[in-house]
Amino acid sequence: MTTPVYENFINGHFLKNQTGDTFAVKNPATDEVIYHVEIADEFIQNAAIESAKQGFAAWSAMTPIERSRILLKAVAILRERNDELAKVEVLDTGKPWQEAECVDVETGADVIEYFAGLAPAQVGQQQMVGNDFYYTRKEPLGICAGIGAWNYPLQIACWKSGPALAAGNAVIFKPSEETPLGAIKLAEIFIEAGVPAGVFNVVQGAAEVGQWLTANPNIEKVSFTGEVGTGKKVMASAAGSLKDVTMELGGKSPLLVFDDADVSQAVSAAMLGNFYTQGEICTNCTRIYVHKNVYQQFIDELKTRTEQNIIAGDPMDPEVNLGALISKKHQELVLGYIDKGVQEGATLLTGGKALSPASAPNGYFVEPTVFVDCKDDMTIVKEEIFGPVMSVLVFDDEDDVIQRANDTHLGLAAGVFTKDIQRAHRVIHQLQAGICWINSYGNSPAEMPVGGYKQSGIGRENGIETLDHYTQTKSIYVGMSNIESPF
Ligand code: NAD
């Protein structure tokens, strides 16, 4: 059976490359090639820039309310096609249908809707200076690049294009080479909704295509989601043309469970924050610090629920709640971390092996894995694993656990479970992380800014402030009287 070949999406339509080079995309749950994608060669790259220039001219000339109206149409189409798009995400990522069906498209659409609503409300300032005055205009940046990771492909494309387009920019988006289809679907939807051709372009490929975007002098900004190491390369390359950057990078986030917490709720949060999307979520609370008074209760319930309530298998089966990891290589990396955890002296409470469920025997599954007896200096406690692997640690003292939680170069997220309202806020205010939850974990509504402290990121996505990251301020001074000149 021949598989489809997808071309790059430039200037409102698919465009064939000249080299004929393609790459294959596999379904992580079956290990089968499901389609091929053409790589953006020089011809495509040049066409993308020309297309985005034209798109920008047309789009930025529209009023914010006209842009808003069109984007809201795209939101409606995204919602109408929820199931079709969710299926694309399941086949590309290996994540469970029960998640994609209610989260991936929905949270992407929400963000475009949010920024479509905000765009017409963005205003400049004006101020009198004597008889003269100045005013400011919020102008778009021009062409913005988006570079995506593979865990939430369509959602990432929406989160980057929503504020960029609402503010009047054109976008060239490069999805991860592991999951390239969602962004193409979004590009088609934008065209159907009435976004002018050239405003949202999709180029395909791996690091080389990303490098071209970060170095290209016609591009004013790069919004990147991916690993810390790649983020550093992207930022260094963007510095060559002084591009603005947004960096959404990795994490190794702590969850602190105090002895007055609702332990069952804390177990729910720990499981959500380690096993949802088979652990491939940047904000996951992979370091769980549990107070010694509730430690035994916590790990007993965690073990029981992990062993009884998780169903791995064909991700399209609505009963399945643990999908396949993105690739064989990533599965091996995660299993390598588990081996290292055992070698360094942590104890496996549950899990620890590759899985081969009957309904998806060739998929890249890893058992939901919990380590106990963990120490702060173990590799599994220090490094991002990006799989279903949780490390549980014990604590006794509030100040001490805050210091341990902060002892990392990462700072994406953090959480606290306690019924003491003052302790909840006191502790969370001291945790060095950009996204924090109290008696909750993982929710990320469009209204709430998200991004990392320390090496987990720069800038924010979502929330009102993000619109500012996609505009630049022009100050205009207006003279109302004769110029006094010594010349
Ligand atoms: P990655 O860094 O390997 O790749 C991300 C993207 O960068 C891909 O599109 C890739 O093709 C591209 N790329 C690779 N090298 C490049 C280069 N030199 N120049 C430009 N582009 C380049 O990350 P990944 O494996 O796709 O994603 C997993 C990582 O993403 C994890 O670390 C995770 O924590 C992080 N992540 C962060 C967030 C967040 O919002 N903070 C969200 C999702 C994922």
XYZ file of C-alpha atoms and ligand atoms in Angstrom:
531
model
C 0.000 0.000 0.000
C 1.405 3.417 -0.894
C 1.377 6.061 1.799
C 0.536 9.743 1.191
C 3.304 12.282 0.623
C 2.679 15.761 2.076
C 4.321 18.805 0.501
C 5.237 22.017 2.303
C 2.390 24.525 2.701
C 3.384 27.873 1.197
C 1.324 30.871 0.076
C -1.987 29.162 0.732
C -1.295 25.860 -1.025
C 0.906 22.789 -1.120
C 4.184 23.369 -2.953
C 6.453 20.651 -4.333
C 10.125 20.845 -3.416
C 12.857 20.609 -6.075
C 15.179 18.043 -4.516
C 12.445 15.445 -4.074
C 13.833 14.671 -0.594
C 11.333 13.317 1.903
C 11.238 11.825 5.362
C 8.994 9.098 6.784
C 6.618 9.440 9.727
C 5.761 6.418 11.842
C 2.797 5.668 14.074
C 4.474 5.138 17.469
C 1.829 2.606 18.496
C 2.410 0.316 15.492
C 5.956 1.062 14.272
C 4.494 1.464 10.753
C 5.245 4.271 8.315
C 1.983 6.163 7.877
C 3.069 8.902 5.450
C 6.033 10.796 4.002
C 6.737 14.509 4.035
C 8.806 16.595 1.624
C 11.734 18.425 3.198
C 11.834 22.209 2.767
C 14.775 22.684 0.374
C 16.234 26.020 -0.727
C 13.459 26.542 -3.268
C 10.792 26.063 -0.573
C 12.680 28.213 1.919
C 12.907 31.130 -0.504
C 9.266 30.694 -1.462
C 8.286 30.681 2.224
C 9.988 34.018 2.829
C 8.417 35.619 -0.265
C 5.034 34.215 0.655
C 5.273 35.466 4.246
C 6.303 38.939 3.050
C 3.192 39.143 0.871
C 1.036 37.612 3.571
C 2.311 40.126 6.091
C 1.537 43.061 3.804
C -2.074 41.941 3.366
C -2.718 40.828 6.959
C -1.118 43.740 8.755
C -3.152 46.172 6.635
C -6.392 44.753 8.024
C -7.957 46.184 11.155
C -7.600 44.087 14.312
C -11.334 43.459 14.333
C -11.225 42.104 10.771
C -8.379 39.778 11.756
C -10.244 38.771 14.865
C -13.375 37.854 12.898
C -11.370 35.617 10.549
C -9.472 33.924 13.378
C -12.747 33.184 15.166
C -13.912 31.400 12.009
C -10.780 29.248 12.190
C -11.611 28.493 15.827
C -15.091 27.329 14.826
C -13.650 25.043 12.125
C -11.105 23.603 14.556
C -13.933 22.722 16.940
C -16.140 21.285 14.159
C -13.276 19.040 13.044
C -12.249 18.071 16.561
C -12.434 14.311 16.041
C -10.655 14.284 12.683
C -7.835 16.447 14.082
C -7.628 14.506 17.337
C -7.139 11.331 15.302
C -4.246 12.944 13.410
C -2.636 13.721 16.759
C -3.152 10.192 18.101
C -1.607 8.572 15.014
C 1.346 10.992 14.974
C 2.129 11.057 18.697
C 0.909 7.714 20.090
C -1.080 9.508 22.815
C -4.462 8.116 23.921
C -7.585 9.114 21.997
C -9.342 9.793 25.305
C -6.889 12.691 25.826
C -6.653 14.040 22.284
C -10.421 13.995 21.863
C -10.980 16.487 24.683
C -7.657 18.321 25.127
C -5.401 18.773 22.116
C -7.697 20.530 19.635
C -9.763 22.177 22.338
C -6.842 23.853 24.116
C -5.388 24.967 20.778
C -8.704 26.497 19.676
C -9.127 28.206 23.063
C -5.847 30.078 22.673
C -6.616 31.340 19.155
C -10.054 32.399 20.397
C -8.523 34.188 23.371
C -6.062 36.199 21.266
C -8.658 36.868 18.566
C -10.706 38.482 21.319
C -7.804 40.471 22.718
C -6.452 41.818 19.419
C -8.980 44.653 18.953
C -8.536 45.639 22.607
C -4.821 46.325 22.286
C -4.235 50.056 22.578
C -1.303 52.453 22.610
C -0.778 55.384 24.983
C -0.874 59.092 24.558
C 0.463 61.735 26.921
C 0.740 65.513 26.847
C 4.286 66.911 27.197
C 3.664 70.618 27.636
C 1.713 71.676 24.546
C 3.235 68.849 22.570
C 2.294 65.216 22.998
C 3.368 61.777 22.037
C 1.433 58.656 21.247
C 2.411 55.029 20.769
C 1.325 52.420 18.284
C 1.533 48.673 18.830
C 2.819 47.438 15.496
C 3.392 43.831 14.432
C 6.961 42.552 14.167
C 6.775 41.172 10.624
C 7.585 37.528 9.895
C 7.716 35.293 12.977
C 9.013 31.736 13.012
C 7.524 29.016 15.188
C 9.445 25.807 15.884
C 7.489 23.042 17.581
C 8.063 19.941 19.710
C 6.282 16.630 19.128
C 4.226 16.145 22.295
C 1.321 18.525 21.502
C 1.885 19.291 17.802
C -1.401 20.977 16.873
C -1.735 22.711 20.235
C 1.791 24.153 19.926
C 1.048 25.391 16.385
C -2.110 27.098 17.719
C -0.364 28.553 20.781
C 2.317 30.129 18.598
C 0.137 31.273 15.708
C -2.741 32.601 17.864
C -0.968 35.634 19.366
C 1.313 36.106 16.345
C -1.557 36.337 13.864
C -3.848 38.280 16.184
C -1.151 40.965 16.407
C -0.889 41.139 12.599
C 2.287 39.120 11.935
C 2.917 36.458 9.317
C 4.217 33.073 10.487
C 6.492 30.396 9.095
C 5.965 27.354 11.291
C 8.147 24.264 11.427
C 6.564 21.373 13.283
C 8.679 18.590 14.741
C 9.772 16.088 12.093
C 8.145 13.396 14.282
C 4.665 14.962 14.056
C 4.310 17.172 10.963
C 0.647 16.737 9.997
C -1.242 18.774 12.618
C 0.340 22.051 11.487
C -0.608 21.330 7.857
C -4.209 20.790 8.932
C -4.117 24.093 10.790
C -2.738 25.850 7.690
C -5.633 24.497 5.610
C -8.123 25.636 8.242
C -6.697 29.159 8.316
C -7.125 29.390 4.534
C -10.668 28.057 4.731
C -11.475 30.632 7.413
C -10.261 33.481 5.192
C -6.737 34.155 6.465
C -4.941 35.522 3.370
C -2.482 33.232 1.572
C 1.051 33.592 2.888
C 0.088 34.558 6.430
C 0.656 31.066 7.851
C 3.195 28.858 6.083
C 4.429 25.404 7.096
C 7.949 24.237 6.307
C 8.991 20.682 7.040
C 12.216 19.066 8.142
C 14.502 18.528 11.103
C 17.319 20.588 12.669
C 18.683 21.995 9.354
C 15.347 23.584 8.474
C 15.088 24.928 12.019
C 18.592 26.376 11.717
C 17.688 28.084 8.480
C 14.723 29.755 10.197
C 16.754 30.926 13.184
C 19.481 32.398 10.979
C 17.318 34.011 8.306
C 17.551 37.835 8.496
C 14.020 38.321 7.141
C 12.557 36.736 10.268
C 12.035 39.045 13.256
C 11.212 36.562 15.994
C 11.526 32.882 16.834
C 9.180 31.185 19.242
C 10.672 27.822 20.117
C 9.378 24.817 22.059
C 11.809 21.994 22.732
C 14.769 20.868 24.776
C 17.006 23.196 26.761
C 20.059 22.251 24.671
C 18.287 22.968 21.399
C 16.919 26.207 22.850
C 20.446 27.413 23.527
C 21.419 26.722 19.908
C 18.301 28.490 18.641
C 18.983 31.541 20.781
C 22.634 31.701 19.767
C 21.705 31.508 16.102
C 18.892 34.073 16.503
C 21.422 36.461 18.057
C 23.139 36.689 14.654
C 20.289 38.894 13.432
C 19.131 40.045 16.911
C 15.801 38.287 16.658
C 13.379 38.416 19.518
C 12.961 34.948 21.104
C 10.423 33.062 23.151
C 11.776 29.844 24.647
C 9.487 27.147 26.041
C 11.915 24.513 27.247
C 12.206 21.481 29.494
C 11.639 20.994 33.205
C 12.223 18.789 36.238
C 9.434 20.141 38.332
C 8.817 19.466 42.035
C 5.504 18.670 43.707
C 5.504 19.136 47.493
C 2.980 17.078 49.472
C 2.624 18.262 53.084
C 1.258 16.095 55.884
C -2.041 17.983 56.070
C -2.730 17.404 52.341
C -5.584 15.355 50.964
C -3.337 12.421 50.094
C -5.662 10.892 47.494
C -5.848 14.216 45.698
C -2.067 14.494 45.802
C -1.753 10.981 44.341
C -4.149 11.979 41.551
C -2.000 15.027 40.799
C 1.204 12.989 40.854
C -0.251 10.427 38.452
C -1.632 13.096 36.120
C 1.682 14.938 36.264
C 3.702 11.850 35.351
C 1.547 9.494 33.306
C -0.723 11.790 31.261
C 0.480 11.760 27.622
C 2.687 8.832 28.799
C 4.824 11.316 30.713
C 5.744 13.445 27.694
C 4.721 16.807 29.164
C 7.209 19.579 29.868
C 5.587 20.711 33.144
C 5.450 17.231 34.691
C 6.097 16.956 38.428
C 8.756 14.285 38.127
C 10.186 15.002 41.589
C 7.545 14.293 44.231
C 8.597 15.364 47.737
C 6.281 13.760 50.327
C 6.255 14.637 54.025
C 7.462 11.686 56.114
C 4.180 11.502 58.088
C 2.142 10.687 54.964
C 4.856 9.032 52.887
C 3.747 5.423 53.449
C 0.085 6.253 52.826
C 1.061 8.146 49.677
C 3.176 5.406 48.122
C 0.721 2.622 49.076
C -2.119 4.397 47.279
C 0.146 5.399 44.388
C 1.255 1.785 43.839
C -2.275 0.399 43.993
C -3.746 2.965 41.623
C -0.823 2.771 39.184
C -1.063 -1.014 38.998
C -4.871 -1.160 38.830
C -6.022 1.879 36.882
C -3.638 2.255 33.963
C -4.584 0.669 30.683
C -1.944 0.623 27.947
C -2.805 -0.422 24.406
C -3.999 0.777 21.011
C -4.259 4.541 21.627
C -7.402 4.777 19.479
C -9.228 2.490 21.948
C -11.228 4.927 24.137
C -10.523 2.793 27.225
C -6.739 3.175 26.851
C -5.166 5.813 29.104
C -1.457 5.156 28.496
C -0.152 5.526 24.964
C 3.123 4.799 23.185
C 6.234 6.961 23.459
C 7.094 9.002 20.394
C 9.839 6.763 18.940
C 11.900 3.641 19.478
C 14.879 5.890 20.203
C 12.972 7.766 22.882
C 11.694 4.500 24.394
C 15.307 3.320 24.664
C 16.352 6.625 26.241
C 13.609 6.358 28.870
C 14.481 2.711 29.622
C 18.145 3.779 29.885
C 17.184 6.300 32.601
C 15.261 3.580 34.442
C 18.362 1.312 34.378
C 20.413 4.184 35.688
C 17.941 4.754 38.525
C 18.289 1.115 39.594
C 22.108 1.228 39.266
C 22.292 4.371 41.398
C 20.302 2.722 44.193
C 16.685 3.846 43.788
C 14.010 1.203 44.402
C 11.363 0.407 41.810
C 7.983 0.648 43.506
C 6.265 -0.382 40.300
C 6.924 -0.598 36.547
C 10.352 -0.270 35.003
C 10.068 -2.268 31.784
C 9.030 -1.907 28.167
C 5.447 -2.949 27.519
C 3.967 -4.866 24.633
C 0.174 -4.638 24.970
C -1.874 -7.200 23.037
C -3.711 -4.511 21.049
C -0.480 -2.703 20.031
C 2.348 -5.238 20.325
C 4.869 -3.262 18.250
C 4.350 0.108 19.937
C 7.013 1.933 21.933
C 5.386 1.568 25.355
C 7.010 1.878 28.767
C 5.306 0.775 31.973
C 4.213 3.559 34.310
C 7.220 3.599 36.609
C 7.646 4.852 40.170
C 10.977 5.032 41.983
C 11.194 5.368 45.771
C 14.245 5.694 48.026
C 15.419 8.428 45.662
C 18.214 10.844 46.562
C 18.520 14.391 45.247
C 21.774 13.705 43.399
C 20.544 10.712 41.388
C 20.426 11.121 37.611
C 16.699 10.268 37.517
C 16.031 13.077 40.017
C 18.172 15.640 38.226
C 17.540 15.151 34.499
C 14.398 15.490 32.436
C 13.359 12.001 31.265
C 10.176 12.920 29.333
C 8.535 9.547 29.906
C 6.275 7.894 32.515
C 8.918 7.838 35.256
C 8.259 9.384 38.688
C 10.777 9.823 41.500
C 9.410 10.003 45.058
C 11.494 11.605 47.816
C 10.838 12.142 51.536
C 11.035 15.402 53.487
C 10.568 16.565 57.022
C 11.128 20.325 57.117
C 9.491 23.085 55.043
C 12.559 25.283 54.551
C 14.688 22.299 53.698
C 12.306 20.962 51.057
C 12.022 24.390 49.423
C 15.790 24.544 49.159
C 15.917 21.009 47.692
C 13.108 21.754 45.242
C 14.971 24.846 44.004
C 18.335 23.104 43.672
C 18.161 22.750 39.883
C 19.014 24.839 36.828
C 15.456 24.282 35.585
C 12.374 26.178 36.731
C 9.386 25.436 34.546
C 6.703 24.394 37.047
C 6.017 23.480 40.670
C 3.137 22.399 42.865
C 2.112 22.286 46.515
C -0.511 20.157 48.246
C -1.571 21.377 51.686
C -4.792 22.468 53.389
C -2.967 25.275 55.202
C -3.752 28.315 53.062
C -0.890 30.402 54.430
C 1.666 27.660 53.952
C 0.402 27.066 50.397
C 1.132 30.644 49.353
C 4.266 31.035 51.504
C 5.829 27.968 49.910
C 4.743 28.610 46.345
C 6.113 32.184 46.531
C 9.549 30.749 47.324
C 9.612 28.116 44.585
C 11.663 29.164 41.567
C 9.251 28.232 38.794
C 7.151 30.064 36.221
C 4.015 27.888 36.342
C 2.722 26.904 39.786
C -0.269 25.005 41.097
C -1.776 24.827 44.583
C -3.872 21.697 45.254
C -4.019 21.136 41.513
C -1.606 20.171 38.752
C -1.289 20.669 35.014
C -4.230 22.941 34.118
C -3.164 25.578 31.638
C -6.037 27.794 30.468
C -5.511 30.287 27.633
C -5.869 33.160 30.102
C -2.885 32.085 32.236
C 0.663 33.019 31.154
C 3.009 30.020 30.961
C 6.780 29.865 30.715
C 9.881 28.985 32.641
C 12.293 30.445 35.174
C 16.040 29.789 34.926
C 16.977 27.558 31.973
C 13.389 26.436 31.377
C 12.581 29.396 29.225
C 12.369 33.018 28.216
C 9.161 34.944 27.654
C 5.654 33.603 28.048
C 2.903 31.985 26.019
C -0.807 32.623 26.641
C -2.184 35.352 28.870
C -2.439 39.064 28.008
C 1.304 39.767 28.161
C 2.035 37.430 25.253
C 0.444 39.812 22.786
C 3.150 42.332 23.712
C 5.779 39.766 22.712
C 4.369 39.843 19.162
C 4.229 43.614 18.776
C 6.717 46.442 18.929
C 6.016 49.899 20.255
C 6.366 52.879 17.969
C 6.550 56.240 19.792
C 5.449 59.286 17.848
C 6.183 62.791 19.143
C 3.916 65.532 17.840
C 5.110 69.145 17.929
C 2.284 71.652 18.486
C 4.323 74.872 18.497
C 7.246 76.382 16.621
C 10.600 74.642 16.980
C 13.119 76.606 19.045
C 16.461 76.256 17.314
C 19.874 77.789 17.991
C 20.724 77.350 14.297
P 13.916 19.179 20.410
O 14.637 20.281 21.055
O 14.651 17.950 20.037
O 13.212 19.662 19.058
C 12.295 20.742 19.042
C 12.221 21.328 17.658
O 13.468 21.936 17.333
C 11.957 20.325 16.546
O 11.071 20.913 15.637
C 13.337 20.155 15.906
O 13.295 19.772 14.563
C 13.916 21.536 16.052
N 15.370 21.632 16.060
C 16.275 20.699 16.417
N 17.524 21.210 16.358
C 17.401 22.504 15.960
C 18.334 23.562 15.728
N 19.636 23.397 15.901
N 17.855 24.761 15.340
C 16.535 24.973 15.192
N 15.602 23.998 15.396
C 16.035 22.783 15.784
O 12.695 18.836 21.399
P 11.634 17.661 21.251
O 12.331 16.372 21.540
O 10.892 17.821 19.978
O 10.614 17.993 22.423
C 10.775 17.587 23.742
C 11.293 18.725 24.591
O 10.422 19.846 24.470
C 11.333 18.426 26.077
O 12.528 18.912 26.623
C 10.158 19.203 26.634
O 10.280 19.542 27.997
C 10.126 20.391 25.745
N 8.794 21.011 25.740
C 8.631 22.211 26.368
C 7.372 22.810 26.398
C 7.143 24.126 27.111
O 6.131 24.763 26.848
N 8.027 24.569 27.989
C 6.294 22.193 25.766
C 6.508 20.979 25.124
C 7.770 20.402 25.110
